[in-house]
Coordinates of C-alpha atoms in Angstrom, one line a residue:
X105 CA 136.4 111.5 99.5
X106 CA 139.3 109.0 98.0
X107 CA 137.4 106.3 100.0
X108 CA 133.5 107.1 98.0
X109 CA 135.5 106.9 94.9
X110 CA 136.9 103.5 96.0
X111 CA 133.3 102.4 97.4
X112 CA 131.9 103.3 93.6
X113 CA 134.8 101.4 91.9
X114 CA 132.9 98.2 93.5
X115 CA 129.6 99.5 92.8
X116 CA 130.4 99.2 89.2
X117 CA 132.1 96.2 89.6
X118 CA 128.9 94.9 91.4
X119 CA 127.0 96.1 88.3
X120 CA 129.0 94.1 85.9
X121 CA 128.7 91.0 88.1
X122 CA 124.7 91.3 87.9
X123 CA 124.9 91.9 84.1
X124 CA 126.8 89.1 83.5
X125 CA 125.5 86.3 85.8
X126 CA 121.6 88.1 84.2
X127 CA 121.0 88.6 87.8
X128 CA 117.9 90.6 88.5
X129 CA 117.8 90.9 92.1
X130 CA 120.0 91.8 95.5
X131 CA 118.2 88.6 96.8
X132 CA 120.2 86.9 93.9
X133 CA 122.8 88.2 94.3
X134 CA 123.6 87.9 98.4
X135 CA 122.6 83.8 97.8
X136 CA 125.3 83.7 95.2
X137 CA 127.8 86.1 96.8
X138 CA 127.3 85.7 100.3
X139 CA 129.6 87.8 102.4
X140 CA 129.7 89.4 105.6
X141 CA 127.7 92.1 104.3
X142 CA 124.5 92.1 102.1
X143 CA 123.9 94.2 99.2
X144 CA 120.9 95.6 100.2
X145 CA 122.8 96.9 103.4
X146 CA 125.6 97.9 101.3
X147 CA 124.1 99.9 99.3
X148 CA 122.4 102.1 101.8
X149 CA 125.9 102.2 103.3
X150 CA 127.6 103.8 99.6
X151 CA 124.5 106.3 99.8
X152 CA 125.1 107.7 103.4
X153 CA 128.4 107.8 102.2
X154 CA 128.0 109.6 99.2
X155 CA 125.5 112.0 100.8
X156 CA 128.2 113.3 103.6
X157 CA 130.6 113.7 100.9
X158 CA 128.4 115.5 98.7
X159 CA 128.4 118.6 101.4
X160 CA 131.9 118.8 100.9
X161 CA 132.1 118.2 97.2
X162 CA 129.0 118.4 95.0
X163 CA 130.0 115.6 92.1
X164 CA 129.3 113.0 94.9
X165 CA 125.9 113.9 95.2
X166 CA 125.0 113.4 91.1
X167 CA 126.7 110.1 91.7
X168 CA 124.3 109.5 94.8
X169 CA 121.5 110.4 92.4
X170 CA 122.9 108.2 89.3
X171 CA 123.1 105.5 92.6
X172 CA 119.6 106.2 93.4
X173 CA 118.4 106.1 89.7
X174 CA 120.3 102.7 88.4
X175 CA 119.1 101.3 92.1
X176 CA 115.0 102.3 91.1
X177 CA 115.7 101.0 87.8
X178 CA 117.2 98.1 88.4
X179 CA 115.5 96.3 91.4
X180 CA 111.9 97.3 90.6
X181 CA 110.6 94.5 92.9
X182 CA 113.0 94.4 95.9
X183 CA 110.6 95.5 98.2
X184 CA 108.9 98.9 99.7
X185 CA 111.8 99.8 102.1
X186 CA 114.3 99.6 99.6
X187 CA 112.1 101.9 96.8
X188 CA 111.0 103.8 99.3
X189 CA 114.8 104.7 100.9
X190 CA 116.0 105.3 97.3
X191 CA 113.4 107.4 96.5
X192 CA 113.9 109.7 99.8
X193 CA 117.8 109.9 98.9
X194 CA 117.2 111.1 95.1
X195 CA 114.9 113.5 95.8
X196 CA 117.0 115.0 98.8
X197 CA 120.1 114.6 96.4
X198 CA 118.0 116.7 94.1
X199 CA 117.1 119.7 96.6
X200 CA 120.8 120.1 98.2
X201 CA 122.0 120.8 94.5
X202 CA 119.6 123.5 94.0
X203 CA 117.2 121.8 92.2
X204 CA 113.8 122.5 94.4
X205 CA 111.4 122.0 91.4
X206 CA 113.0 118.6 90.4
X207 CA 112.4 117.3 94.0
X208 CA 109.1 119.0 94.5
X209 CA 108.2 117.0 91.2
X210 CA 108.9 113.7 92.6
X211 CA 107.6 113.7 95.8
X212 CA 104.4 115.0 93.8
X213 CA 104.3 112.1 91.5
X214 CA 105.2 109.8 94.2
X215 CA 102.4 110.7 96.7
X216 CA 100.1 111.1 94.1
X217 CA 100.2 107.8 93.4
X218 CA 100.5 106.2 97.4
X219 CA 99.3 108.9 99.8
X220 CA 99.5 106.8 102.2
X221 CA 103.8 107.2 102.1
X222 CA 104.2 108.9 105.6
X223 CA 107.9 108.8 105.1
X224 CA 107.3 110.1 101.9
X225 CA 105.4 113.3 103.8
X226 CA 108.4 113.4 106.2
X227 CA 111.2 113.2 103.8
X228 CA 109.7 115.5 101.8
X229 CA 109.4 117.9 104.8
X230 CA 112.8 117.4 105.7
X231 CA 113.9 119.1 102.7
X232 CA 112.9 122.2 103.7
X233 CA 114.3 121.5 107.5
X234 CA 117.4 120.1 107.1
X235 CA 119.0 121.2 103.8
X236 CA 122.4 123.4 104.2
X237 CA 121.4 125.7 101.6
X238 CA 119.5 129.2 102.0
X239 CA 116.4 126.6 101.0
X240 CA 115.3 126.2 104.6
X241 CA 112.3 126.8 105.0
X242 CA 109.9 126.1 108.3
X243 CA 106.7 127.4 106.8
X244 CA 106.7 125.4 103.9
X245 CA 107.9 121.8 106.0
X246 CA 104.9 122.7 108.2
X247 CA 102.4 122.9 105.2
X248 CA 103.6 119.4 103.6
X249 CA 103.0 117.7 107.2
X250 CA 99.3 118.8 107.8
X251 CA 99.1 117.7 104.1
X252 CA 100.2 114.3 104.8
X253 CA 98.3 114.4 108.4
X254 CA 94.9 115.3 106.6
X255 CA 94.9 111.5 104.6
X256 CA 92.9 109.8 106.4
X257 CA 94.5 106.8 106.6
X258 CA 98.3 107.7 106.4
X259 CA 101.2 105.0 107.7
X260 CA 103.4 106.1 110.4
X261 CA 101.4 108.9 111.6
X262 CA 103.0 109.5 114.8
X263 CA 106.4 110.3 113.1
X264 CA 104.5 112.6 111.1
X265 CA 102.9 114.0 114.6
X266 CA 106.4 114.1 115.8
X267 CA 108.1 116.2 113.3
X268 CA 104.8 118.7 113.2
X269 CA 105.7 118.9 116.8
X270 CA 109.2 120.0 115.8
X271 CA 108.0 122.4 113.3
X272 CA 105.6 124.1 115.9
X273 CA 108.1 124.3 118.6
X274 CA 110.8 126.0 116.4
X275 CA 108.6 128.7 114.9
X276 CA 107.7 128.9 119.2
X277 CA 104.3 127.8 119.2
X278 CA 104.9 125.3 122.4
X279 CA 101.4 124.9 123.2
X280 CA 100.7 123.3 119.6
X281 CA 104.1 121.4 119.9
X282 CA 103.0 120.0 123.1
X283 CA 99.6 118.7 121.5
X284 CA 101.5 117.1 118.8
X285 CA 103.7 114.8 121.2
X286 CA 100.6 114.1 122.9
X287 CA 99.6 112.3 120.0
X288 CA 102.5 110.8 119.4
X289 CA 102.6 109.3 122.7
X290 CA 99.4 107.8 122.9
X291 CA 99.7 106.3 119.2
X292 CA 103.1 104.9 120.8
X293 CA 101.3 103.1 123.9
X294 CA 98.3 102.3 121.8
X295 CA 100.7 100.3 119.4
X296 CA 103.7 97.5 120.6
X297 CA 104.9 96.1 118.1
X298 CA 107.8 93.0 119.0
X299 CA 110.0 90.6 117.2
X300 CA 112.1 87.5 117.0
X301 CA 115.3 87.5 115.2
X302 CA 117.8 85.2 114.6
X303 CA 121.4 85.5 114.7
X304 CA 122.0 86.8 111.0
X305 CA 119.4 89.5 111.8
X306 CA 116.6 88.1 110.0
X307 CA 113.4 88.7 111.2
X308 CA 111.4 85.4 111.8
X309 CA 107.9 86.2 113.4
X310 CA 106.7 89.8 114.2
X311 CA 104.0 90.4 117.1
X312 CA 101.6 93.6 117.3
X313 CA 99.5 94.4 119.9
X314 CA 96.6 97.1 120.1
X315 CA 95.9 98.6 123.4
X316 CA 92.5 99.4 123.5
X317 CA 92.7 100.6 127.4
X318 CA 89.9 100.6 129.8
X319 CA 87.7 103.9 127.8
X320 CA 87.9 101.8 124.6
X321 CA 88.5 103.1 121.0
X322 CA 86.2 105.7 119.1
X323 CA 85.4 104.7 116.0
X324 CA 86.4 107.4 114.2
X325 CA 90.1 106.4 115.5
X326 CA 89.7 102.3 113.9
X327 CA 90.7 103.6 110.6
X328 CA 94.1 105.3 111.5
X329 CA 95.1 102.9 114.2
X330 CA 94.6 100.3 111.4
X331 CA 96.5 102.1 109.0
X332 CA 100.0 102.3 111.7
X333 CA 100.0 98.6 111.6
X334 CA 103.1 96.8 110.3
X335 CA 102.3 95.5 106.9
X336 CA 105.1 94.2 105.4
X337 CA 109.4 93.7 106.4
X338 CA 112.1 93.6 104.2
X339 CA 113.8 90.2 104.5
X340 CA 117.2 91.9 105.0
X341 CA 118.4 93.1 108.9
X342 CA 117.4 96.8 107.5
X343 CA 113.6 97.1 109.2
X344 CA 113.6 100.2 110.5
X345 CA 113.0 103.6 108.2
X346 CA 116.1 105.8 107.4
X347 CA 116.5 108.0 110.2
X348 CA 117.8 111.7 109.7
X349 CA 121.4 112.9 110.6
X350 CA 119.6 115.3 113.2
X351 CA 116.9 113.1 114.2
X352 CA 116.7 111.6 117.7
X353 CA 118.6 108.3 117.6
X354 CA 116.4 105.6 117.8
X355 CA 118.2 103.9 120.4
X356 CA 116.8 106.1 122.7
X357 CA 119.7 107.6 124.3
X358 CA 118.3 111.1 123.3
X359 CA 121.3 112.1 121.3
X360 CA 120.8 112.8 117.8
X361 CA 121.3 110.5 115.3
X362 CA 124.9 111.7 113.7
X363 CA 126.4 112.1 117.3
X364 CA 125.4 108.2 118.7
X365 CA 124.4 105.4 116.8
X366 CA 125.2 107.0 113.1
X367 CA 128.8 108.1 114.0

């Protein structure tokens, strides 16, 4: 806890720095202040950080949203991930303190406008899946997946896939669970997607590749293979989605997330 209060001491003091040099970016600011870390890392770090100590004590989670907010406000144009990840943290912020309408609201508003967000289907899910309070909720996470699996053309469908899976196999419907990862699995060999990244972590040339396989492709598929392409990367090391404190780890060592690679 004394160390979040510490970590938004520089946070302000990061905010005075931008005010005063009439920076209006983290791009700006890492090319002026480079350091071992950038800010666009660091700032996701001060969130996670804020989020675990907002279990414990709830005035760290209004400062994760007044993080969250001035972060939105501020850097309009720093990129998809980064409004994307901000807008996932405020809204869960939102639901842990009770507030369920405030963060139904936004995720509304949000997907209204790009329905294509499947992260913003998931993290809205994950509300009602991973929240502490008496908010939990299976039925309801289920409902807002099939909504964001109906759009046609939704990004990062197998995720959603995968966490419909989850939902199926804890209210014990296995035979719909096992469907799901099905799914996910053939989206996953359908799909590689490889990089090349320097030695600061930047990525410098990104390589996807469709297997078609020897039966070929229905048409009716084109659309939603097209839409799990890779369209864009943020030009910091951060090029992965935020994963969940009880997710799998992405590593692939089938821990979850909090116990491996997130300790």
């Amino acid at each position: 806890m004394a160390v979040c209060r510490v970590w938004l001491d520089a946070w302000s003091d990061v905010l005075r720095i931008l005010d005063k040099a009439g920076m209006r970016s983290i791009q700006e600011f890492d090319d002026r202040f480079e350091g071992s870390q950038s800010l666009f890392n660091w700032i996701q770090d001060l969130e996670d950080k804020l989020w675990n100590a907002g279990l414990e004590d709830r005035q760290f989670l209004t400062a994760r949203i007044a993080l969250c907010e001035e972060g939105l406000r501020r850097f309009r144009s720093e990129g998809d991930l980064m409004t994307e990840n901000r807008r996932r943290a405020l809204a869960e912020s939102y639901y842990e303190l009770g507030e369920t309408d405030k963060a139904e609201a936004l995720y509304r508003g949000w997907l209204h406008l790009d329905p294509r967000w499947g992260w913003g289907w998931i993290g809205w899910s994950d509300c009602y899946r991973f929240t502490r309070t008496e908010q939990r909720d299976w039925s309801r996470c289920e409902q807002i997946l099939r909504e964001g699996l109906s759009i046609p053309d939704v990004r990062d469908r197998a995720d959603i896939a995968g966490r419909l899976a989850d939902a199926c196999e804890e209210q014990g419907r296995g035979e719909e669970a096992a469907e799901y990862r099905r799914q996910t699995k053939r989206i996953a060999e359908t799909i590689e997607v490889s990089q090349s990244v320097n030695s600061a972590g930047k990525v410098l040339r990104q390589k996807t590749q469709v297997n078609i396989g020897g039966a070929g492709l229905a048409l009716s598929e084109m659309s939603n293979i097209a839409a799990m392409l890779p369209g864009r990367s943020a030009y910091s090391s951060v090029t992965r989605q935020k994963v969940g404190r009880n997710e799998p780890c992405p590593c692939g060592s089938g821990k979850k997330f909090t116990r491996c690679c997130g300790a």
